[in-house]
Coordinates of C-alpha atoms in Angstrom, one line a residue:
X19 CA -156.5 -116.3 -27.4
X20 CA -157.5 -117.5 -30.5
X21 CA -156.5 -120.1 -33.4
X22 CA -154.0 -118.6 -35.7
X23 CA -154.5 -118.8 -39.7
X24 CA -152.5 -120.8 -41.6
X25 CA -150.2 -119.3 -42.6
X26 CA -150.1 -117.1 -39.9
X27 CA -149.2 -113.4 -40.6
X28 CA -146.0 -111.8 -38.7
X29 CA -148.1 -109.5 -37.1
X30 CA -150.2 -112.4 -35.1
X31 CA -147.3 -114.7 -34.5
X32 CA -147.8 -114.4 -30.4
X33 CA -145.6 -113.5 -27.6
X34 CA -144.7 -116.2 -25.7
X35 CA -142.7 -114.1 -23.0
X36 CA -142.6 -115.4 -19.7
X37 CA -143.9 -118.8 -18.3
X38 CA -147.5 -118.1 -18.2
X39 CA -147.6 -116.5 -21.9
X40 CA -146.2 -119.5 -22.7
X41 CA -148.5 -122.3 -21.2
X42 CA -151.3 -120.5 -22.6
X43 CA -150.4 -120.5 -26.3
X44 CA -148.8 -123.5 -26.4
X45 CA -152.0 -124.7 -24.6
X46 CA -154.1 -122.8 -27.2
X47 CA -152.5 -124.6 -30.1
X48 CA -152.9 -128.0 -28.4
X49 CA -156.6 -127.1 -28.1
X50 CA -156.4 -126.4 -31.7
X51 CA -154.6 -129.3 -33.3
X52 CA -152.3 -126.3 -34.8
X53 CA -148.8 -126.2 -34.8
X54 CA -147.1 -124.2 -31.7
X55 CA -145.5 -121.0 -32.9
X56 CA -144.2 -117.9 -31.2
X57 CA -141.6 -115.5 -30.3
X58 CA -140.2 -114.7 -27.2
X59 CA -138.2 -112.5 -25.7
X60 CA -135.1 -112.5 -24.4
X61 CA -133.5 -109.6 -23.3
X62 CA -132.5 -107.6 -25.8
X63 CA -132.4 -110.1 -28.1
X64 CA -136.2 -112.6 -29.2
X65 CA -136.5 -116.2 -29.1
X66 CA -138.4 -118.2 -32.3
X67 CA -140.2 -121.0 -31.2
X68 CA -142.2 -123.6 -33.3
X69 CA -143.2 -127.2 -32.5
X70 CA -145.5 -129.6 -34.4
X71 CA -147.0 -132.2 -31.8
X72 CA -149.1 -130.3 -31.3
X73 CA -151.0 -130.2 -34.3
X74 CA -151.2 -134.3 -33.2
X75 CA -150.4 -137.2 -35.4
X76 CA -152.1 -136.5 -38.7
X77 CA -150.0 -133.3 -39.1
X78 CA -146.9 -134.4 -40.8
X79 CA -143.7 -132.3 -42.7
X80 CA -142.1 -134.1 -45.7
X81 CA -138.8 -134.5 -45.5
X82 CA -138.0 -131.6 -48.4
X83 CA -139.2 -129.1 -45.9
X84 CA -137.7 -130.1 -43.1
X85 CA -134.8 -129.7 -45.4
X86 CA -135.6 -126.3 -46.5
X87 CA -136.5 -125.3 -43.4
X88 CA -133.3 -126.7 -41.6
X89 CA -130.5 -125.1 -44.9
X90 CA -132.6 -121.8 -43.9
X91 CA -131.5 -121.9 -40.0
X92 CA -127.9 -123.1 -41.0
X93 CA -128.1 -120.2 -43.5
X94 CA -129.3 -117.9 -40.4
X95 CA -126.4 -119.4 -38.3
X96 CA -124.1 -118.5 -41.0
X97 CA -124.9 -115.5 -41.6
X98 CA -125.0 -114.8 -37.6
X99 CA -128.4 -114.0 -37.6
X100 CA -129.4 -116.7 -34.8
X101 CA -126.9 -118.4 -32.6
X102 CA -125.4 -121.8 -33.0
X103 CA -127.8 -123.6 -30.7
X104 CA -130.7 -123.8 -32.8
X105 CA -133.2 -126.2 -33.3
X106 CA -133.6 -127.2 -36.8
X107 CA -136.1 -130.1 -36.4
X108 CA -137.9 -132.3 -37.5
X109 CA -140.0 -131.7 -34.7
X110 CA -139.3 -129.1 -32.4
X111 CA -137.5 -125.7 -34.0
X112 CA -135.6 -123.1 -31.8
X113 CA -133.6 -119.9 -33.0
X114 CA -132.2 -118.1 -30.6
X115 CA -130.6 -113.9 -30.3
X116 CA -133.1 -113.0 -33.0
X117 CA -132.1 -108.9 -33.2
X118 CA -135.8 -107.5 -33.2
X119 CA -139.3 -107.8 -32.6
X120 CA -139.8 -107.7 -35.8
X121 CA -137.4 -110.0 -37.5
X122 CA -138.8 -112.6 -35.2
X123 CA -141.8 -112.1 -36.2
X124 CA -141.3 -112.6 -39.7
X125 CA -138.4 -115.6 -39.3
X126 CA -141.4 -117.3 -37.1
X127 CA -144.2 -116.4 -39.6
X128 CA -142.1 -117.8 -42.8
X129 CA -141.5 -121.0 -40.3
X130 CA -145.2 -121.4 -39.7
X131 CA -145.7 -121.3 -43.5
X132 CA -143.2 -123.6 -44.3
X133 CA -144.5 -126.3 -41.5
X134 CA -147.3 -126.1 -43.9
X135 CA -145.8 -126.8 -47.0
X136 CA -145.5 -123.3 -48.4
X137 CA -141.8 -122.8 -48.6
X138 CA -142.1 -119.3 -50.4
X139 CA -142.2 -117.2 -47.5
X140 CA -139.1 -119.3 -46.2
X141 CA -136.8 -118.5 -49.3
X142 CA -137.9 -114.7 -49.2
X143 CA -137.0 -114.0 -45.7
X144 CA -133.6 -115.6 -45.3
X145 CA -131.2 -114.6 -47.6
X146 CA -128.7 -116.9 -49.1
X147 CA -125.1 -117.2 -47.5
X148 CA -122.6 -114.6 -48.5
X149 CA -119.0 -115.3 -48.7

């Protein structure tokens, strides 16, 4: 496996399925100093995973994105696109019943951007609330 860019595209966003999947690229980006993204599946329904120790201590998010990034998951919860259990950080992120392949890969790919610092691909893939 091999580092990711930064930002990493949706279509190299790994999947994590299964235990061993997981070691490894959670391994990979501990190797790296990168921070730990993927999707995994679950069911019918995908898993978005993120975590930033693992880019080690000299990574840090300012607290206006972890703001961003946690209205966007409430805005996900909202709008019943992820369930309520979600990780919104600082640290550690989790959304969980993610509908496709695809929309996991592009909720975990605008993540990954937004853990560093580029919040555009963040606001473009979740839509605002609608009441």
């Amino acid at each position: 496996m091999q580092s990711l860019p930064v930002p990493c595209p949706a279509d190299l966003i790994p999947d994590a399925s299964g235990t061993d999947a997981f070691h490894k690229a959670y391994r990979q980006a501990m190797a790296d100093h990168a921070v730990f993204v993927a999707i995994e599946s679950d069911g019918p329904r995908w898993t978005v995973k993120a975590d930033t120790l693992t880019a080690g201590p000299g990574h840090t998010v300012d607290d206006t994105v972890n703001d961003a990034i946690r209205a966007a998951i409430s805005r996900l919860v909202h709008n019943r696109e992820v369930d309520a259990d979600a990780y919104t950080g600082p640290i550690y992120f989790m959304m969980h019943s993610v509908s496709s392949e695809e929309r996991a890969r592009e909720l975990a790919a605008a993540l990954h951007a937004a853990l560093h610092e580029d919040l555009e691909p963040l606001h473009h893939t979740i839509p605002p609330t609608t009441d």
